[in-house]
């Protein structure tokens, strides 16, 4: 016992809940409950009998309820993770009793958890991470993300873009926790348990485990060429790697220690990362990890309904910070106004109607990032060249996998033991190799290092309705090689073949192909926080875009001498004219003899005016002078 003089001692214990201290005992719960001397201060050590003693002190003295607690073997470590499904099994029927019990166990969960770590993140400041998240982070499978560039080849264009998938994953986990906690605090009737919250944070942490070297270059360019016909995306790799991470590090028991049920929650986390099975029907609830009453949880990490999720919020903020581009979207404001509303038996995350303009701004930020950075013409070219080098090196690279198996770069996705070893470092391994079999690949990577890149020829856009289909991409270099200008127009143009051209078809959209993602967002109004409504584009502004998807066709030439580049430009502009595509922005400059022959390109005066006769004469003179040299 403490005497009166105890208050004068320099190391007296502070009052429970004081800032900067950990409470020695669980906080008081509903009904003024304090653990008796028979209850250990750490509720995670309680057996079912001690849980019953705790419930009795909270006013839950129904013998049937206590018998069920003993029968289900509910221990103290499970208490903070009780949700409505557990309440149902325990026979807690009335809403008042459920709220009372929920309040009691939530008080327990507010007791500081041993092992929480604080990380100083340059984007979100000091963030706290649950000890289970730390256990996941401190594994080889997760540490691998330190060596995978977030923006791939873009780093060769934007020198600040040196950040990796590792720090992005920490940020997504943090934001997922922020959003789920905000919803739980504003709407306790949602019955969001600590178990739900922890699963969502784990999904945010592990959603990018499946990224290969140079991120989207690997699953967007290399794998489709190396494993033609295989539909593999990094989300599938993340699910496979998460399973491997849990099993190879013995984390199932650790998950149970923190109140998770591995049989259910591993499935739930995978669904949060990758979405429902493709074979599922739209009319039925396709998810298995959580019931339809928790449908809104699937919109936090990877929102398949409208694309508004914490993954985007982090990469907007983080990528803009490292690229030196202004980010105009404030995710904190969205979290402030987020609520869950019921729509046709489903619960969806909604926001205030006055925020609709900010959401259009969010998707505008996304498209600006794609134009300025993610689909930068030189960044994409470097990704193409890295992919080409990997293709040439593929059959000569041997990565140790499980059971002594050796994997190629392209087959490592089938063996998570090998995939754990596959990072951006494969670039340096090829570059510094002395193996003669890697000679061709090594030369391509040397060109990147020395900035001796393939030459950019030009860019065009097809009109709506004349876009190029994916199955026709492969034949585009051959089409351009056949578009040589007529000899009577340009007799001395150097001949080029399909092998000299690279054609990159780039899709720019708002994240849902040609659809407006805001059409799938629900809003609530100040007059009724519980009624969800949709807001059409016309109700917002007449200045918003009419189209939400466009196709850009970029052409590069592998030959880097001036004569070949000039010839490639003539081929390209002539091909654009034959196909009826938009005139390249610099078309009148690079091909002044061709653009006047296309009436559609010259019917209106624009900023890119047709070449003057003097310019045409100079170009013709340059052509013949080049030919005589």
Short mmCIF file of C-alpha atoms in Angstrom, two decimals, residues 39 168 207 229 232 255 262 337 392 455 508 531 539 558 605:
data_model
loop_
_atom_site.label_atom_id
_atom_site.label_comp_id
_atom_site.label_asym_id
_atom_site.label_seq_id
_atom_site.Cartn_x
_atom_site.Cartn_y
_atom_site.Cartn_z
CA UNK A 39 -6.76 -10.96 -12.27
CA UNK A 168 5.13 3.00 -49.34
CA UNK A 207 -0.50 -5.33 -50.58
CA UNK A 229 -0.62 -16.19 -72.40
CA UNK A 232 -0.27 -12.67 -63.85
CA UNK A 255 -1.44 -14.05 -35.14
CA UNK A 262 -5.69 -17.55 -39.01
CA UNK A 337 -15.81 13.37 -43.78
CA UNK A 392 17.77 -11.75 -73.35
CA UNK A 455 15.73 7.63 -79.97
CA UNK A 508 -4.27 7.33 -69.77
CA UNK A 531 -28.96 8.50 -46.71
CA UNK A 539 -24.57 18.47 -61.12
CA UNK A 558 16.72 1.61 -82.11
CA UNK A 605 -5.40 27.05 -88.13
#
